[in-house]
Amino acid sequence: MKAENSACEKQQEIKSTFEPDFLKSEINRLKKEKSAVILAHYYQLGEIQDLADYIGDSLALAQIAAKLDNPIIVLCGVHFMGETAKILCPDKKVLCPDPEAGCSLADSCPAEDFKKFIEEHPGHTVISYVNTSAGVKALTDVLVTSSNAQKIVETFPKDEKIIFGPDHNLGTYINNITGRQMVLWHGACHVHEQFSLDKILELKKEYPDAKLLVHPECKQHLHILADKVGSTAALLKYAQENSANEFIVATESGILHEMKKKCPDKTFIPAPPEDATCACNNCSYMKLNTLEKLYRCLKDEAPEIQVDPAIAERAKRPIERMLALS
Ligand code: 13P
Ligand code: SF4
């Protein structure tokens, strides 16, 4: 198994009606003309990351959105990231290239069901992962991302009764490293749950000096095997600072783009999923955004993210609390 670029990126380029160079120069022109700013998550196509004004993990994107002055924010990521930006910046136009870019983890926790779960556990503080709908955020005391979950959970007394949702794997990881017994919602991400332990063990034999980088949304057996467990930004930082030359990367393959840019002399090997038709693992939602959709979205100023103002008001508090504690 060798490190390859995502075949899916090439497919996206072929499908476009316009030449990539035309799209890139139009996006830059429209961005200037409209004083718009482009924020992109590390899982976006490389060409979108290269055009963005800011790239980052979900925490960084929320922190940046909260500080921006631009009247238009284009959030190249998934829907909950756009919602978070809109809740923080209600007076701005927040655009997303493809409104269908959802998140299987957020979908695994419908707000009505989460409300019942909270009612079944009276007296518990509710901590939710940011990969949730605005409706779930509105039911939450404090939000976390994979960057700050441990830090925020540890601000509560050891005997605090806590509900943690929706990611069961991240919740298990935080319980293990903090010695807590938070009550967990059983949600998961379809990408991170898929990494194959057997294939990763094979890769470790093939690359005995490689460090294994694992996102906490992966299953517990990978947390145990990992050299580093962390958010996308934390994994990138580890790869930059560690003296190893080879890294097996168990998270969405988009992060390899920035890893290779930051560390051109190092080798990054995408961890394969169980059911693989290629040697990488893509989030089908993240990869819905293309250069052409980004161009159209800037040109038409649509699709725009909207959040019910009553829900947004309740959802803003736990987001701001997270930003204050980060
Ligand atoms: P990060 O918080 O590491 O950016 O992860 C977001 C995400 O969606 C992981 O699947
Ligand atoms: Fe959601 Fe998983 Fe995609 Fe992240 S990788 S956006 S958690 S579906």
Coordinates of C-alpha atoms and ligand atoms in Angstrom, one line a residue:
M1 CA 0.0 0.0 0.0
K2 CA 1.5 3.3 -1.0
A3 CA 0.6 6.9 -0.2
E4 CA -1.5 8.2 -3.1
N5 CA -3.5 11.4 -3.7
S6 CA -7.2 11.1 -3.5
A7 CA -8.8 9.8 -6.8
C8 CA -11.9 11.6 -5.8
E9 CA -10.2 15.0 -6.1
K10 CA -9.4 14.3 -9.7
Q11 CA -13.0 13.3 -10.4
Q12 CA -14.3 16.6 -9.0
E13 CA -12.0 18.5 -11.4
I14 CA -13.1 16.6 -14.5
K15 CA -16.8 17.2 -13.7
S16 CA -16.4 21.0 -13.8
T17 CA -17.8 23.0 -16.7
F18 CA -15.0 25.6 -16.3
E19 CA -11.3 25.6 -16.4
P20 CA -9.7 25.5 -12.9
D21 CA -7.6 28.6 -13.7
F22 CA -10.8 30.6 -14.7
L23 CA -12.5 29.5 -11.5
K24 CA -9.6 30.4 -9.4
S25 CA -9.2 33.9 -10.8
E26 CA -13.0 34.6 -10.7
I27 CA -13.1 33.4 -7.1
N28 CA -10.3 35.8 -6.2
R29 CA -11.9 38.7 -8.1
L30 CA -15.3 38.2 -6.5
K31 CA -13.8 37.8 -3.1
K32 CA -12.1 41.2 -3.4
E33 CA -15.1 42.9 -5.0
K34 CA -17.5 41.7 -2.3
S35 CA -15.0 41.9 0.7
A36 CA -15.8 38.3 1.3
V37 CA -13.6 35.9 3.2
I38 CA -13.1 32.2 2.6
L39 CA -12.7 29.8 5.5
A40 CA -11.9 26.2 4.7
H41 CA -11.6 23.1 6.9
Y42 CA -8.6 20.7 6.4
Y43 CA -10.9 18.1 4.9
Q44 CA -11.7 20.3 1.9
L45 CA -10.3 19.6 -1.6
G46 CA -6.7 20.8 -1.8
E47 CA -7.6 23.4 -4.4
I48 CA -10.2 24.9 -2.1
Q49 CA -7.7 24.9 0.8
D50 CA -5.2 26.7 -1.4
L51 CA -7.7 29.5 -2.3
A52 CA -8.9 30.0 1.3
D53 CA -8.0 33.0 3.4
Y54 CA -7.9 30.8 6.4
I55 CA -7.7 27.0 6.9
G56 CA -8.1 25.2 10.1
D57 CA -9.8 22.7 12.4
S58 CA -13.4 23.2 13.6
L59 CA -12.2 25.2 16.7
A60 CA -10.0 27.5 14.7
L61 CA -12.7 28.2 12.1
A62 CA -15.2 29.2 14.9
Q63 CA -12.6 31.4 16.6
I64 CA -11.7 33.1 13.3
A65 CA -15.4 33.6 12.2
A66 CA -16.1 35.3 15.6
K67 CA -13.4 37.9 15.0
L68 CA -13.9 38.8 11.3
D69 CA -15.2 42.1 10.0
N70 CA -16.1 41.0 6.4
P71 CA -19.8 41.2 5.5
I72 CA -19.7 37.8 3.7
I73 CA -18.2 34.6 5.1
V74 CA -17.9 31.6 2.8
L75 CA -17.6 28.5 4.9
C76 CA -16.1 25.6 3.0
G77 CA -16.8 22.8 5.3
V78 CA -20.0 21.1 6.4
H79 CA -23.3 22.5 7.4
F80 CA -22.8 22.6 11.2
M81 CA -19.6 24.7 10.7
G82 CA -21.6 27.2 8.7
E83 CA -24.3 27.2 11.4
T84 CA -21.7 27.9 14.1
A85 CA -20.4 30.9 12.1
K86 CA -23.9 32.2 11.5
I87 CA -24.8 31.9 15.2
L88 CA -21.6 33.8 16.1
C89 CA -22.1 36.4 13.4
P90 CA -25.9 36.8 12.9
D91 CA -25.6 40.1 11.0
K92 CA -23.2 38.6 8.3
K93 CA -24.1 36.6 5.2
V94 CA -22.7 33.1 5.8
L95 CA -22.5 31.2 2.5
C96 CA -21.8 27.5 1.9
P97 CA -20.9 26.1 -1.6
D98 CA -23.2 23.0 -1.2
P99 CA -26.1 23.0 1.3
E100 CA -26.2 19.2 1.1
A101 CA -22.8 19.0 2.9
G102 CA -24.1 17.6 6.1
C103 CA -22.4 15.4 8.7
S104 CA -23.2 11.8 9.6
L105 CA -22.2 12.4 13.2
A106 CA -24.5 15.4 13.6
D107 CA -27.3 13.4 11.9
S108 CA -26.8 10.6 14.5
C109 CA -28.2 13.0 17.2
P110 CA -31.6 14.5 16.4
A111 CA -32.5 17.3 18.8
E112 CA -35.8 15.8 19.9
D113 CA -34.1 12.5 20.8
F114 CA -31.3 14.3 22.6
K115 CA -33.8 16.3 24.6
K116 CA -35.4 13.1 25.8
F117 CA -32.0 11.7 26.7
I118 CA -31.3 14.8 28.8
E119 CA -34.6 14.4 30.6
E120 CA -33.8 10.8 31.4
H121 CA -30.6 12.0 33.2
P122 CA -31.7 14.9 35.5
G123 CA -29.0 16.9 37.2
H124 CA -26.4 16.3 34.5
T125 CA -24.4 19.0 32.8
V126 CA -24.7 18.7 29.1
I127 CA -21.4 18.8 27.1
S128 CA -21.7 18.4 23.3
Y129 CA -19.3 18.1 20.5
V130 CA -19.5 20.9 18.0
N131 CA -20.5 18.4 15.3
T132 CA -24.2 18.9 16.1
S133 CA -27.2 20.8 14.7
A134 CA -28.1 24.2 16.1
G135 CA -31.0 22.5 17.8
V136 CA -28.7 20.2 19.8
K137 CA -26.4 23.1 20.6
A138 CA -29.4 25.0 22.1
L139 CA -29.9 22.1 24.5
T140 CA -26.2 22.1 25.6
D141 CA -24.4 23.8 28.5
V142 CA -21.0 23.9 26.9
L143 CA -19.7 22.8 23.5
V144 CA -16.3 21.3 22.8
T145 CA -14.3 20.3 19.7
S146 CA -11.7 17.6 19.5
S147 CA -9.0 20.3 20.2
N148 CA -10.4 21.4 23.6
A149 CA -12.6 18.6 24.9
Q150 CA -10.2 17.3 27.6
K151 CA -9.5 20.9 28.8
I152 CA -13.1 21.9 29.0
V153 CA -14.3 18.6 30.6
E154 CA -11.5 19.1 33.2
T155 CA -12.9 22.5 34.2
F156 CA -15.7 20.6 35.9
P157 CA -15.2 18.9 39.3
K158 CA -14.3 15.3 39.1
D159 CA -17.7 14.2 40.5
E160 CA -19.7 16.4 38.2
K161 CA -22.5 14.4 36.5
I162 CA -22.0 14.9 32.8
I163 CA -23.8 13.9 29.6
F164 CA -21.5 13.9 26.6
G165 CA -22.8 13.7 23.0
P166 CA -23.0 12.8 20.2
D167 CA -19.6 11.1 19.5
H168 CA -19.3 7.9 21.4
N169 CA -15.6 7.4 20.4
L170 CA -14.5 10.9 21.5
G171 CA -16.5 10.5 24.7
T172 CA -14.9 7.2 25.4
Y173 CA -11.4 8.7 24.8
I174 CA -12.1 11.6 27.1
N175 CA -13.5 9.3 29.8
N176 CA -10.3 7.2 29.6
I177 CA -7.8 10.0 29.8
T178 CA -9.7 12.0 32.4
G179 CA -10.9 9.1 34.6
R180 CA -14.5 10.4 34.2
Q181 CA -17.6 8.4 33.7
M182 CA -19.6 10.7 31.5
V183 CA -22.9 9.3 30.2
L184 CA -22.4 8.9 26.4
W185 CA -24.7 9.3 23.5
H186 CA -24.1 6.6 21.0
G187 CA -23.3 8.6 17.8
A188 CA -20.5 8.2 15.4
C189 CA -18.9 9.5 12.2
H190 CA -19.2 7.1 9.2
V191 CA -15.6 8.0 8.0
H192 CA -13.7 7.6 11.3
E193 CA -15.5 4.4 12.3
Q194 CA -14.4 2.7 9.1
F195 CA -10.6 2.6 9.5
S196 CA -9.4 -1.0 9.5
L197 CA -7.4 -2.2 12.4
D198 CA -6.0 -5.1 10.4
K199 CA -4.9 -2.9 7.5
I200 CA -3.3 -0.4 9.8
L201 CA -1.4 -3.2 11.5
E202 CA -0.2 -4.3 8.1
L203 CA 0.9 -0.8 7.3
K204 CA 2.8 -0.6 10.6
K205 CA 4.7 -3.7 9.6
E206 CA 5.5 -2.2 6.2
Y207 CA 6.6 1.1 7.7
P208 CA 8.0 0.1 11.1
D209 CA 9.3 3.6 11.9
A210 CA 6.1 5.4 11.0
K211 CA 4.1 7.2 13.7
L212 CA 0.4 6.5 13.8
L213 CA -1.8 9.7 14.0
V214 CA -5.4 9.1 15.0
H215 CA -8.4 11.4 15.3
P216 CA -10.4 10.8 18.5
E217 CA -13.6 10.0 16.4
C218 CA -11.9 6.7 15.5
K219 CA -12.7 3.6 17.5
Q220 CA -11.0 3.0 20.9
H221 CA -8.6 0.3 19.6
L222 CA -6.9 2.9 17.4
H223 CA -6.6 5.4 20.3
I224 CA -4.7 2.7 22.2
L225 CA -2.4 1.9 19.2
A226 CA -1.8 5.6 18.3
D227 CA 1.4 7.6 18.8
K228 CA -0.8 10.7 18.8
V229 CA -4.5 11.2 19.2
G230 CA -5.8 14.7 18.4
S231 CA -7.8 17.1 16.3
T232 CA -6.8 17.7 12.7
A233 CA -4.8 20.7 13.8
A234 CA -3.1 18.8 16.6
L235 CA -2.1 15.9 14.3
L236 CA -0.7 18.4 11.8
K237 CA 1.3 20.1 14.6
Y238 CA 2.6 16.7 15.8
A239 CA 3.7 15.8 12.2
Q240 CA 5.6 19.1 11.9
E241 CA 7.3 18.9 15.3
N242 CA 8.1 15.1 15.5
S243 CA 11.5 13.9 14.1
A244 CA 9.9 10.9 12.4
N245 CA 9.8 10.9 8.6
E246 CA 6.8 8.6 8.0
F247 CA 3.3 9.0 9.4
I248 CA 0.2 6.8 9.0
V249 CA -2.8 9.1 9.2
A250 CA -6.1 7.8 10.5
T251 CA -8.4 10.7 9.7
E252 CA -10.1 12.1 6.6
S253 CA -7.6 12.2 3.8
G254 CA -8.0 16.0 3.1
I255 CA -5.6 16.8 6.0
L256 CA -2.8 15.1 3.9
H257 CA -2.8 18.2 1.6
E258 CA -1.6 20.6 4.3
M259 CA 0.6 17.9 5.9
K260 CA 2.5 17.5 2.7
K261 CA 2.7 21.3 2.1
K262 CA 4.1 21.9 5.7
C263 CA 6.4 18.9 5.6
P264 CA 7.4 18.3 1.9
D265 CA 10.2 15.9 2.9
K266 CA 8.0 13.6 5.0
T267 CA 5.8 10.7 3.9
F268 CA 2.2 10.6 4.9
I269 CA 0.3 7.3 4.4
P270 CA -3.6 7.5 4.6
A271 CA -5.0 4.8 6.8
P272 CA -7.3 2.6 4.7
P273 CA -11.0 1.9 5.5
E274 CA -12.4 -1.6 5.9
D275 CA -14.3 -1.5 2.6
A276 CA -11.8 0.3 0.3
T277 CA -12.0 1.0 -3.3
C278 CA -9.0 3.4 -3.0
A279 CA -6.3 3.8 -0.4
C280 CA -7.8 6.8 1.3
N281 CA -10.8 7.8 3.3
N282 CA -12.9 10.7 2.2
C283 CA -15.9 12.4 3.9
S284 CA -18.5 12.4 1.1
Y285 CA -20.1 15.5 2.7
M286 CA -16.9 17.5 2.9
K287 CA -16.0 16.6 -0.7
L288 CA -19.4 17.9 -2.1
N289 CA -17.8 21.3 -2.2
T290 CA -16.0 22.0 -5.4
L291 CA -14.2 25.0 -7.0
E292 CA -17.2 25.5 -9.3
K293 CA -19.7 25.5 -6.5
L294 CA -17.5 27.9 -4.6
Y295 CA -17.4 30.2 -7.6
R296 CA -21.2 30.1 -8.1
C297 CA -21.8 30.7 -4.4
L298 CA -19.7 33.8 -4.3
K299 CA -21.2 35.1 -7.6
D300 CA -24.9 34.4 -6.5
E301 CA -24.4 35.0 -2.8
A302 CA -26.3 31.8 -2.2
P303 CA -26.9 29.2 -0.7
E304 CA -27.0 31.1 2.5
I305 CA -27.0 29.5 6.0
Q306 CA -30.0 30.5 8.0
V307 CA -30.6 29.6 11.7
D308 CA -33.9 30.1 13.4
P309 CA -33.2 33.2 15.6
A310 CA -34.8 31.7 18.7
I311 CA -32.6 28.6 18.4
A312 CA -29.6 30.7 17.5
E313 CA -30.0 32.7 20.7
R314 CA -29.9 29.6 22.9
A315 CA -27.1 28.0 20.9
K316 CA -24.9 31.0 21.1
R317 CA -24.2 30.7 24.8
P318 CA -22.6 27.3 24.8
I319 CA -20.5 28.2 21.8
E320 CA -19.3 31.4 23.5
R321 CA -18.6 29.5 26.7
M322 CA -16.4 27.1 24.7
L323 CA -14.5 30.0 23.1
A324 CA -13.9 31.6 26.4
L325 CA -12.6 28.3 27.9
S326 CA -10.4 27.5 24.9
Ligands
13P1 P1 -11.6 18.8 13.8 O1 -12.2 19.4 15.0 O2 -10.4 18.0 14.1 O3 -11.4 19.8 12.8 O4 -12.6 17.7 13.3 C1 -13.8 18.0 12.7 C2 -14.4 16.9 12.1 O5 -15.5 16.9 11.4 C3 -13.8 15.6 12.2 O6 -14.4 14.6 11.5
SF4_2 FE1 -18.9 14.7 10.0 FE2 -17.3 12.6 9.9 FE3 -17.5 14.2 7.8 FE4 -16.3 15.0 10.1 S1 -15.6 13.4 8.7 S2 -17.7 16.2 8.8 S3 -17.6 14.0 11.6 S4 -19.1 13.0 8.6

